[in-house]
């Protein structure tokens, strides 16, 4: 029969408000620490553990930069304010650090923010017993989450004083791995605290321990770049993209230990290839406070400025990511001879092109590859050639001018089509400057032979030039025409001569364009 | 006029052109000056215009990815059509402007088209009144040449008779009666200088009457141009323009991808049905004098779930045949696919812009051929550039560099784009997971 526990045992702190036991002793006033040689502390002897309290506030403690990886630079500052509401956590932590019990009976413990001072003797003994086993790599399942949290806080706050960062990191990772299925909140906390711990203490991510549940971490963490730090960028982005998918191909019965690697490799790579056309190397800086939500002394708390490549700014939604994964899975299944299970997966044309290109180059063989190659080669929207050649560019430009001149209408009406000049280097211009003079003389002769403005149009243009709109309207009417038609005649004449119109209409009023005032004066023989 | 090597280029057009392309916008005038490549496509489209000028009809889909030059090609063809004495109109579809809708989006497309009616001497739009006025004026001129005077009493009768001759031929078309009546009223308003009546007629022509009651009160016509019948009036305009001496009516509809984006399947299919109807009319000879050019993306055309290919009737008409694959291009089909510009075409374009910029500002082009090639290489070496780089972006950046050189005569091209050419690419370069960041060298030793 299970032992019935006192309420006080279960809920810490309750003893403080309950009436003292009849024997007059309050067990909580003094906790005996057995073994390990740690001095006992009781309120009566007045001993205090010395604490180094020389941490400067808000100062840069360290700067690191990295050549490789997604994280480029970290600047670590101490916390800006001093707070002491976790009081003697460090003191008690040191006191109990070496306390262990070879054997202890399980006793429940609950606290929202577990601290040593909340443990009674039996709880402390059980904690010591459990912790001793954890330190030996044995993870007892009979444990409460509050004990686990306390242990995590211990690691966070007693590093590097009593726990080496490497050991602390491994212990955190092992706790995470072994207890995450029992205690769901562990993922939520440790995905951030593990990241903080490693960044503060300059440790790599313990991939060997946490990789089995990396996908879940990536879904929760606010800094996935830490967990994918040494993953090549394209693969990291592909993992994040794939992570957005709500479909898990691992759930298929056809994915087994023999072919899992093939599925993993090709699906993530194919999905990554979709990101090429949207990828931008986005370096950002973020401010990150360490151990948010944890019991953390101000001497351990840090504020970090982290500069990193951002891999989470892709705009793909879940649906797009899911469809991409399904499409990729179908392709892998096709190659492995497994019937595809997703029909009519909707991926965009660009994504399909990218993934097909990947599979043709990396996986598909035989007829399937040939068929897809034919489809890809028939990509009608890619240019026919690549690479630069000045001669080829010049040839293209000449061809363009030739086509334009072929398209001219009525043997010369489209003068503008001929007027695109040739680009010359500065030296060539100097040589031709002598010839230019001769050509301009010829042009002057030619311009004299162009059609002239008829009397009616000339009169109308004069009225427009002088701003006599009403007169222009009446004049058009008197000539049996409409103002718009008459203005159009003038513009047509202008087009033949200077390849542009000279009148513009606004709210029924015609005016001469400013650029051509001088030209109009010339045509009307007006001298100032 | 700007001159170079004795050749004349309209300065105003050049200024508009440079400011447009410098802002990354397709130029409405002067596009021919920067037309590079696309020779086969231009030839094919111009042949369409020739066919329409001979009394036929045409409809083409110009399909290309974003930035491939669809809008530019459409603008170029619009310019050519105007030069060939076509009346043109253009519209960009949007969520507010579709082909078929019940909330006014269809007639909004028509109104925009009418607003953008252009002819050679009114290339920037608003030419509808000019076209009609020119026609009436030409009828008047014919009578004057025959010896009649505008002051004669019989002049008005003769004019009405000529107007009626043209209008009566229109009455055989859908909407022709009301169209003819409003044309006649327009003549009356012009003769009597009745601006109010003239304005009412133009409103009707442009589809701006929202109720029949209003139109009946102003013009005594029973129909208005609305969501259901605007395309019939486009065909009617084409017939009218042919009759009054133009070669035809060329309509350019761009951004058709907005039809693809309609989320409601029924609404989307109604728009596709309208396209099918246009296509059948065009290829069946039921829209003489009308050339339709539509611009869209490959998704708009080929997506089998939402694009035109999702509508079986259109897919069977527009899909390439089994032989139209491989190295041969079929430019006589209803779909013209635009390939992305090749590297050399982009270089040729840069060369052309260099000339035009120098012409406009009266300065010689100081950028050498090698520097221009380097510029193109740098642009194309950016991550994602192989699929994402567009001529628009390249030209915009290049003009920025030219403008800077113009304002800073002492600055060289290389100093502006950076010593190693990285100045114009502000983002870091990626190479298989290795990220090179500039500026953090001081921390390497920490």
XYZ file of N, CA and C in Angstrom, chain A residues 63 65 67 72-73 232-234 276-277 279-281 283 307 309 344 346 349-350 354 378-390 392-393 396-397 399-401 403-404 407 409-410 413-414 416-426 429 436 443 473-474 478-482 484-485 488 491-492 495 497-501 513 515-516, chain B residues 1 4-10 12-13 32-33 35-37 39 42 46 63 65 80 83-84 119-121 123 130 133-134 136-137 140-141 150 190 193 198 298-299 302 305 320 325-326 337-345 347-348 351-352 355 359 364-365 368-369 372-373 376-377 380 384 387-388 427-430 433 435 437 440 443-444 446:
498
model
N 33.164 39.004 -26.702
C 32.726 39.103 -28.104
C 33.342 37.961 -28.863
N 33.405 36.016 -32.813
C 32.940 35.965 -34.204
C 33.326 34.620 -34.773
N 33.702 32.254 -38.387
C 33.804 32.272 -39.853
C 32.798 31.307 -40.454
N 27.137 34.364 -36.779
C 28.345 35.065 -37.208
C 29.067 35.741 -36.059
N 28.289 36.297 -35.169
C 28.933 37.059 -34.105
C 28.029 37.068 -32.887
N 24.780 23.316 -43.795
C 24.881 24.220 -44.951
C 23.588 24.986 -45.132
N 23.733 26.237 -45.544
C 22.581 27.137 -45.587
C 21.415 26.559 -46.371
N 21.723 25.995 -47.514
C 20.617 25.506 -48.352
C 19.881 24.389 -47.618
N 15.765 28.150 -53.911
C 16.826 28.897 -54.607
C 16.331 30.224 -55.140
N 15.163 30.177 -55.743
C 14.729 31.381 -56.430
C 14.179 32.422 -55.491
N 15.772 32.765 -52.381
C 16.735 32.886 -51.297
C 17.406 34.241 -51.317
N 17.531 34.825 -50.179
C 18.370 36.009 -50.049
C 19.214 35.797 -48.820
N 20.451 36.196 -48.877
C 21.324 36.026 -47.726
C 21.040 37.130 -46.737
N 21.272 38.684 -43.331
C 22.012 38.726 -42.065
C 21.271 39.684 -41.161
N 24.425 38.071 -34.136
C 24.323 38.353 -35.582
C 24.356 37.020 -36.313
N 22.775 34.550 -39.892
C 22.008 34.423 -41.133
C 20.611 33.973 -40.740
N -2.405 14.434 -57.677
C -2.652 15.842 -58.011
C -2.143 16.778 -56.930
N -0.572 19.890 -55.715
C -0.487 21.199 -56.372
C 0.770 21.936 -55.936
N 4.477 26.128 -60.719
C 5.267 25.768 -61.888
C 6.760 25.864 -61.583
N 7.157 26.962 -60.922
C 8.577 27.157 -60.615
C 9.089 26.081 -59.675
N 12.024 23.263 -60.376
C 13.210 23.121 -59.524
C 13.342 21.698 -59.009
N 12.398 21.122 -72.604
C 11.404 21.846 -73.367
C 10.924 23.064 -72.597
N 11.731 23.537 -71.699
C 11.345 24.725 -70.955
C 11.416 25.913 -71.888
N 10.231 26.412 -72.155
C 10.143 27.386 -73.225
C 10.481 28.793 -72.772
N 10.771 28.963 -71.497
C 10.937 30.319 -71.018
C 12.370 30.658 -70.653
N 13.278 29.715 -70.843
C 14.678 29.996 -70.552
C 15.379 30.490 -71.811
N 16.388 31.308 -71.632
C 17.085 31.816 -72.826
C 17.817 30.693 -73.546
N 18.063 30.922 -74.813
C 18.693 29.875 -75.619
C 20.195 29.827 -75.427
N 20.770 30.896 -74.896
C 22.222 30.874 -74.713
C 22.586 31.654 -73.469
N 23.750 31.352 -72.946
C 24.263 32.121 -71.806
C 25.686 32.565 -72.126
N 26.207 33.450 -71.305
C 27.576 33.928 -71.517
C 27.579 35.217 -72.318
N 28.640 35.984 -72.114
C 28.740 37.300 -72.733
C 29.722 37.293 -73.887
N 29.327 38.031 -74.900
C 30.239 38.233 -76.025
C 29.893 39.600 -76.606
N 30.867 40.489 -76.635
C 30.618 41.843 -77.144
C 30.217 41.798 -78.612
N 28.695 39.350 -80.178
C 27.331 38.829 -80.289
C 26.314 39.904 -79.911
N 26.636 40.667 -78.873
C 25.735 41.744 -78.451
C 25.589 42.779 -79.564
N 23.382 41.369 -82.195
C 21.973 41.407 -81.774
C 21.404 42.807 -81.973
N 22.199 43.809 -81.622
C 21.728 45.186 -81.751
C 21.508 45.540 -83.221
N 20.800 43.440 -85.615
C 19.611 42.703 -86.055
C 18.349 43.423 -85.624
N 18.364 43.947 -84.397
C 17.186 44.646 -83.884
C 16.888 45.870 -84.742
N 17.943 46.603 -85.097
C 17.719 47.782 -85.931
C 17.253 47.370 -87.318
N 15.479 44.758 -88.067
C 14.071 44.369 -88.003
C 13.188 45.604 -87.945
N 13.612 46.576 -87.152
C 12.809 47.787 -87.033
C 12.704 48.517 -88.364
N 10.233 46.960 -90.566
C 8.851 47.185 -90.155
C 8.356 48.585 -90.467
N 6.817 51.841 -92.260
C 5.610 51.877 -93.084
C 5.776 52.874 -94.197
N 5.293 52.557 -95.403
C 5.196 53.490 -96.513
C 6.502 54.166 -96.857
N 7.977 56.782 -93.898
C 7.102 57.544 -93.003
C 7.584 57.411 -91.566
N 8.135 56.224 -91.266
C 8.588 55.984 -89.903
C 10.044 56.345 -89.741
N 11.531 57.607 -87.376
C 12.108 57.320 -86.059
C 12.741 55.943 -86.002
N 12.246 55.014 -86.839
C 12.810 53.685 -86.805
C 14.247 53.665 -87.291
N 14.613 54.624 -88.098
C 15.984 54.663 -88.592
C 16.890 55.461 -87.685
N 16.314 56.114 -86.713
C 17.101 57.113 -86.015
C 17.846 56.558 -84.815
N 17.920 55.253 -84.671
C 18.660 54.685 -83.549
C 20.125 54.598 -83.939
N 20.972 55.340 -83.286
C 22.365 55.403 -83.718
C 23.178 54.216 -83.218
N 24.421 54.215 -83.629
C 25.332 53.127 -83.276
C 26.183 53.557 -82.097
N 26.396 52.641 -81.174
C 27.241 52.947 -80.029
C 28.686 52.838 -80.440
N 29.446 53.874 -80.184
C 30.858 53.839 -80.557
C 31.707 54.102 -79.344
N 32.921 53.573 -79.388
C 33.898 53.901 -78.377
C 34.376 55.329 -78.609
N 34.880 56.005 -77.592
C 35.302 57.407 -77.733
C 36.268 57.635 -78.889
N 34.603 57.989 -82.212
C 33.884 59.248 -82.378
C 34.794 60.329 -82.919
N 30.908 63.973 -89.680
C 29.644 64.485 -89.168
C 29.283 65.817 -89.794
N 21.845 66.957 -94.251
C 20.560 66.920 -93.565
C 19.830 68.236 -93.732
N -11.482 77.772 -82.253
C -12.710 76.970 -82.384
C -13.573 77.514 -83.517
N -13.728 78.819 -83.533
C -14.579 79.430 -84.577
C -13.948 79.241 -85.947
N -15.560 77.555 -89.180
C -15.734 78.298 -90.446
C -15.129 77.547 -91.614
N -14.161 76.705 -91.334
C -13.532 75.944 -92.414
C -14.194 74.597 -92.618
N -15.340 74.417 -91.922
C -16.080 73.176 -92.112
C -15.415 71.975 -91.465
N -14.633 72.226 -90.455
C -13.979 71.111 -89.773
C -14.175 71.265 -88.274
N -13.680 70.335 -87.543
C -13.794 70.372 -86.086
C -12.432 70.683 -85.480
N -10.778 69.345 -83.087
C -9.910 68.174 -82.855
C -9.250 67.731 -84.152
N -10.036 67.776 -85.228
C -9.493 67.346 -86.516
C -8.389 68.279 -86.982
N -5.356 67.749 -85.031
C -4.752 66.483 -85.438
C -3.926 66.660 -86.712
N -0.676 68.184 -85.731
C 0.182 67.190 -85.080
C 0.751 66.205 -86.080
N -0.055 65.860 -87.063
C 0.410 64.921 -88.089
C 1.558 65.528 -88.885
N 4.562 65.400 -86.781
C 5.092 64.045 -86.705
C 5.976 63.738 -87.911
N 7.647 65.856 -89.579
C 8.853 66.678 -89.601
C 9.806 66.412 -88.441
N 9.256 66.310 -87.271
C 10.125 66.175 -86.106
C 9.840 64.911 -85.307
N 9.018 64.027 -85.889
C 8.733 62.726 -85.274
C 8.136 62.839 -83.880
N 7.402 63.899 -83.669
C 6.711 64.029 -82.391
C 5.562 65.005 -82.577
N 4.588 64.922 -81.687
C 3.475 65.868 -81.753
C 3.891 67.172 -81.089
N 3.381 72.379 -76.891
C 4.310 71.817 -75.897
C 5.505 72.737 -75.740
N 8.528 72.211 -75.145
C 9.774 71.815 -75.819
C 9.833 72.285 -77.262
N 8.660 72.551 -77.847
C 8.653 72.852 -79.273
C 8.233 74.282 -79.584
N 16.106 68.909 -80.871
C 16.242 67.457 -81.024
C 17.657 67.019 -80.712
N 22.997 62.684 -82.825
C 24.196 61.890 -82.661
C 24.526 61.288 -83.990
N 25.760 61.480 -84.410
C 26.164 60.981 -85.725
C 25.219 61.461 -86.823
N 24.675 62.670 -86.662
C 23.804 63.216 -87.685
C 22.405 62.657 -87.668
N 22.065 61.768 -86.750
C 20.716 61.214 -86.686
C 19.898 61.950 -85.649
N 18.612 62.041 -85.908
C 17.778 62.876 -85.044
C 16.879 62.016 -84.177
N 16.858 62.365 -82.945
C 16.007 61.644 -81.997
C 15.159 62.673 -81.280
N 13.841 62.497 -81.224
C 13.005 63.476 -80.527
C 13.396 63.573 -79.068
N 11.994 65.109 -76.540
C 10.916 64.919 -75.561
C 10.654 63.431 -75.348
N 10.635 62.710 -76.440
C 10.401 61.267 -76.346
C 11.542 60.609 -75.589
N 10.393 51.778 -78.962
C 11.137 51.188 -80.080
C 12.623 51.462 -79.982
N 12.994 52.539 -79.272
C 14.423 52.856 -79.167
C 15.180 51.827 -78.342
N 14.143 48.544 -78.105
C 13.677 47.195 -78.456
C 14.872 46.358 -78.902
N 15.205 45.376 -78.111
C 16.352 44.516 -78.401
C 15.863 43.074 -78.447
N 16.318 42.359 -79.465
C 15.888 40.963 -79.557
C 14.416 40.892 -79.924
N 13.016 39.572 -82.240
C 12.774 39.872 -83.655
C 11.683 38.988 -84.228
N 8.249 39.958 -82.818
C 7.753 41.213 -83.387
C 7.247 40.981 -84.802
N 3.446 41.639 -86.013
C 3.164 42.625 -87.058
C 2.413 41.967 -88.211
N 2.919 35.156 -73.626
C 3.129 34.512 -72.323
C 4.605 34.571 -71.960
N 7.395 34.868 -68.209
C 7.521 35.004 -66.756
C 7.610 36.494 -66.394
N 3.781 50.355 -82.735
C 3.799 49.993 -84.160
C 2.408 50.056 -84.767
N 1.562 53.511 -85.491
C 2.305 53.972 -86.669
C 1.673 53.466 -87.949
N 1.049 52.319 -87.875
C 0.427 51.721 -89.061
C -1.038 52.125 -89.182
N -4.211 57.157 -81.092
C -3.851 57.126 -82.507
C -2.475 57.750 -82.637
N -1.976 57.776 -83.829
C -0.597 58.220 -84.030
C -0.365 59.634 -83.490
N -1.327 60.498 -83.725
C -1.134 61.883 -83.309
C -1.663 62.157 -81.907
N -0.807 59.888 -78.987
C -0.268 58.609 -78.531
C -0.457 58.338 -77.048
N -11.094 62.738 -80.813
C -10.311 63.152 -81.988
C -10.648 62.270 -83.181
N -14.101 63.171 -84.401
C -14.065 64.518 -84.985
C -13.354 64.507 -86.325
N -12.274 63.788 -86.397
C -11.551 63.696 -87.670
C -12.425 63.097 -88.747
N -15.750 63.139 -88.907
C -16.765 64.115 -89.293
C -16.134 65.215 -90.126
N -14.938 65.593 -89.745
C -14.243 66.647 -90.485
C -13.928 66.196 -91.904
N -16.931 66.390 -93.966
C -17.181 67.800 -94.276
C -16.260 68.286 -95.390
N -15.010 67.896 -95.326
C -14.021 68.300 -96.334
C -14.395 67.771 -97.704
N -20.097 75.237 -95.977
C -20.707 74.908 -94.685
C -21.901 75.787 -94.336
N -21.742 68.524 -82.440
C -20.548 69.207 -82.959
C -20.957 70.381 -83.834
N -22.371 73.094 -81.786
C -21.461 73.441 -80.680
C -22.165 73.275 -79.346
N -22.594 66.793 -76.589
C -21.352 66.142 -77.020
C -20.768 65.334 -75.871
N 3.152 32.216 -67.391
C 2.978 30.787 -67.688
C 1.939 30.125 -66.782
N 1.880 30.570 -65.531
C 0.874 29.992 -64.624
C -0.532 30.286 -65.126
N -0.752 27.812 -68.203
C -0.510 26.368 -68.160
C -0.930 25.662 -66.880
N -4.853 23.529 -62.885
C -5.906 23.597 -61.887
C -6.610 24.936 -61.885
N 0.172 23.495 -77.101
C 1.041 23.177 -78.230
C 0.724 21.796 -78.755
N 7.602 20.947 -80.217
C 8.501 20.811 -79.075
C 9.928 20.840 -79.613
N 10.867 20.852 -78.704
C 12.262 20.768 -79.104
C 12.784 22.094 -79.626
N 5.401 32.474 -76.676
C 6.093 32.361 -75.387
C 7.375 33.172 -75.446
N 7.545 33.998 -74.460
C 8.748 34.836 -74.435
C 9.789 34.182 -73.544
N 10.923 33.915 -74.118
C 12.024 33.417 -73.312
C 12.646 34.596 -72.581
N 13.260 34.279 -71.462
C 14.009 35.305 -70.748
C 15.141 35.791 -71.657
N 15.440 37.083 -71.546
C 16.489 37.634 -72.412
C 17.826 36.973 -72.111
N 18.565 36.685 -73.155
C 19.867 36.044 -72.979
C 20.864 37.078 -72.466
N 22.001 36.592 -72.052
C 23.024 37.483 -71.507
C 23.451 38.523 -72.541
N 23.608 38.085 -73.783
C 24.049 39.019 -74.821
C 22.969 40.034 -75.169
N 21.743 39.617 -75.085
C 20.652 40.563 -75.332
C 20.631 41.621 -74.239
N 23.199 42.602 -72.604
C 24.360 43.470 -72.866
C 24.049 44.452 -73.985
N 23.383 43.967 -75.018
C 23.002 44.859 -76.122
C 22.058 45.949 -75.620
N 24.034 48.512 -73.840
C 24.720 49.345 -74.839
C 23.776 50.417 -75.378
N 22.574 49.997 -75.683
C 21.600 50.929 -76.244
C 21.254 52.040 -75.261
N 23.842 54.727 -75.099
C 23.769 55.706 -76.199
C 22.700 56.744 -75.901
N 22.994 60.745 -75.402
C 22.325 61.668 -76.330
C 21.501 62.695 -75.584
N 29.136 62.407 -73.892
C 29.571 61.144 -74.469
C 29.494 60.048 -73.410
N 29.246 58.854 -73.883
C 29.178 57.733 -72.955
C 30.584 57.383 -72.471
N 33.067 52.136 -70.779
C 33.656 51.354 -71.869
C 32.901 50.042 -72.049
N 33.233 49.385 -73.133
C 32.558 48.114 -73.438
C 32.850 47.073 -72.355
N 30.777 47.757 -69.302
C 29.378 47.366 -69.478
C 29.227 45.854 -69.336
N 30.158 45.116 -69.891
C 30.121 43.659 -69.756
C 30.266 43.263 -68.294
N 27.024 43.762 -66.400
C 26.061 42.683 -66.657
C 26.447 41.423 -65.881
N 27.720 41.139 -65.864
C 28.170 39.931 -65.161
C 27.863 40.029 -63.685
N 24.267 39.439 -62.961
C 23.823 38.068 -63.168
C 24.462 37.082 -62.201
N 20.294 33.784 -57.119
C 18.935 33.787 -57.641
C 18.782 34.537 -58.939
N 17.244 33.060 -62.331
C 15.810 33.006 -62.594
C 15.104 34.316 -62.274
N 15.722 35.147 -61.469
C 14.989 36.314 -60.976
C 15.379 37.626 -61.628
N 24.241 42.704 -50.683
C 24.072 41.525 -49.866
C 25.268 40.604 -50.051
N 25.465 39.753 -49.107
C 26.639 38.895 -49.159
C 26.435 37.818 -50.192
N 27.525 37.241 -50.600
C 27.495 36.249 -51.664
C 27.531 34.883 -51.032
N 26.747 33.963 -51.539
C 26.690 32.659 -50.931
C 27.348 31.645 -51.828
N 27.054 27.240 -48.631
C 27.080 27.237 -47.182
C 28.134 28.136 -46.595
N 29.491 31.570 -45.912
C 28.991 32.925 -46.003
C 30.139 33.874 -45.776
N 31.103 37.551 -44.950
C 30.561 38.818 -44.499
C 31.698 39.814 -44.453
N 33.724 42.341 -40.662
C 33.934 41.753 -39.343
C 35.350 41.250 -39.176
N 37.258 41.096 -35.824
C 36.979 40.137 -34.763
C 37.623 38.783 -35.018
N 38.283 38.656 -36.161
C 38.835 37.356 -36.495
C 39.838 36.882 -35.474
N 39.830 37.441 -32.274
C 39.353 37.286 -30.891
C 39.266 35.816 -30.509
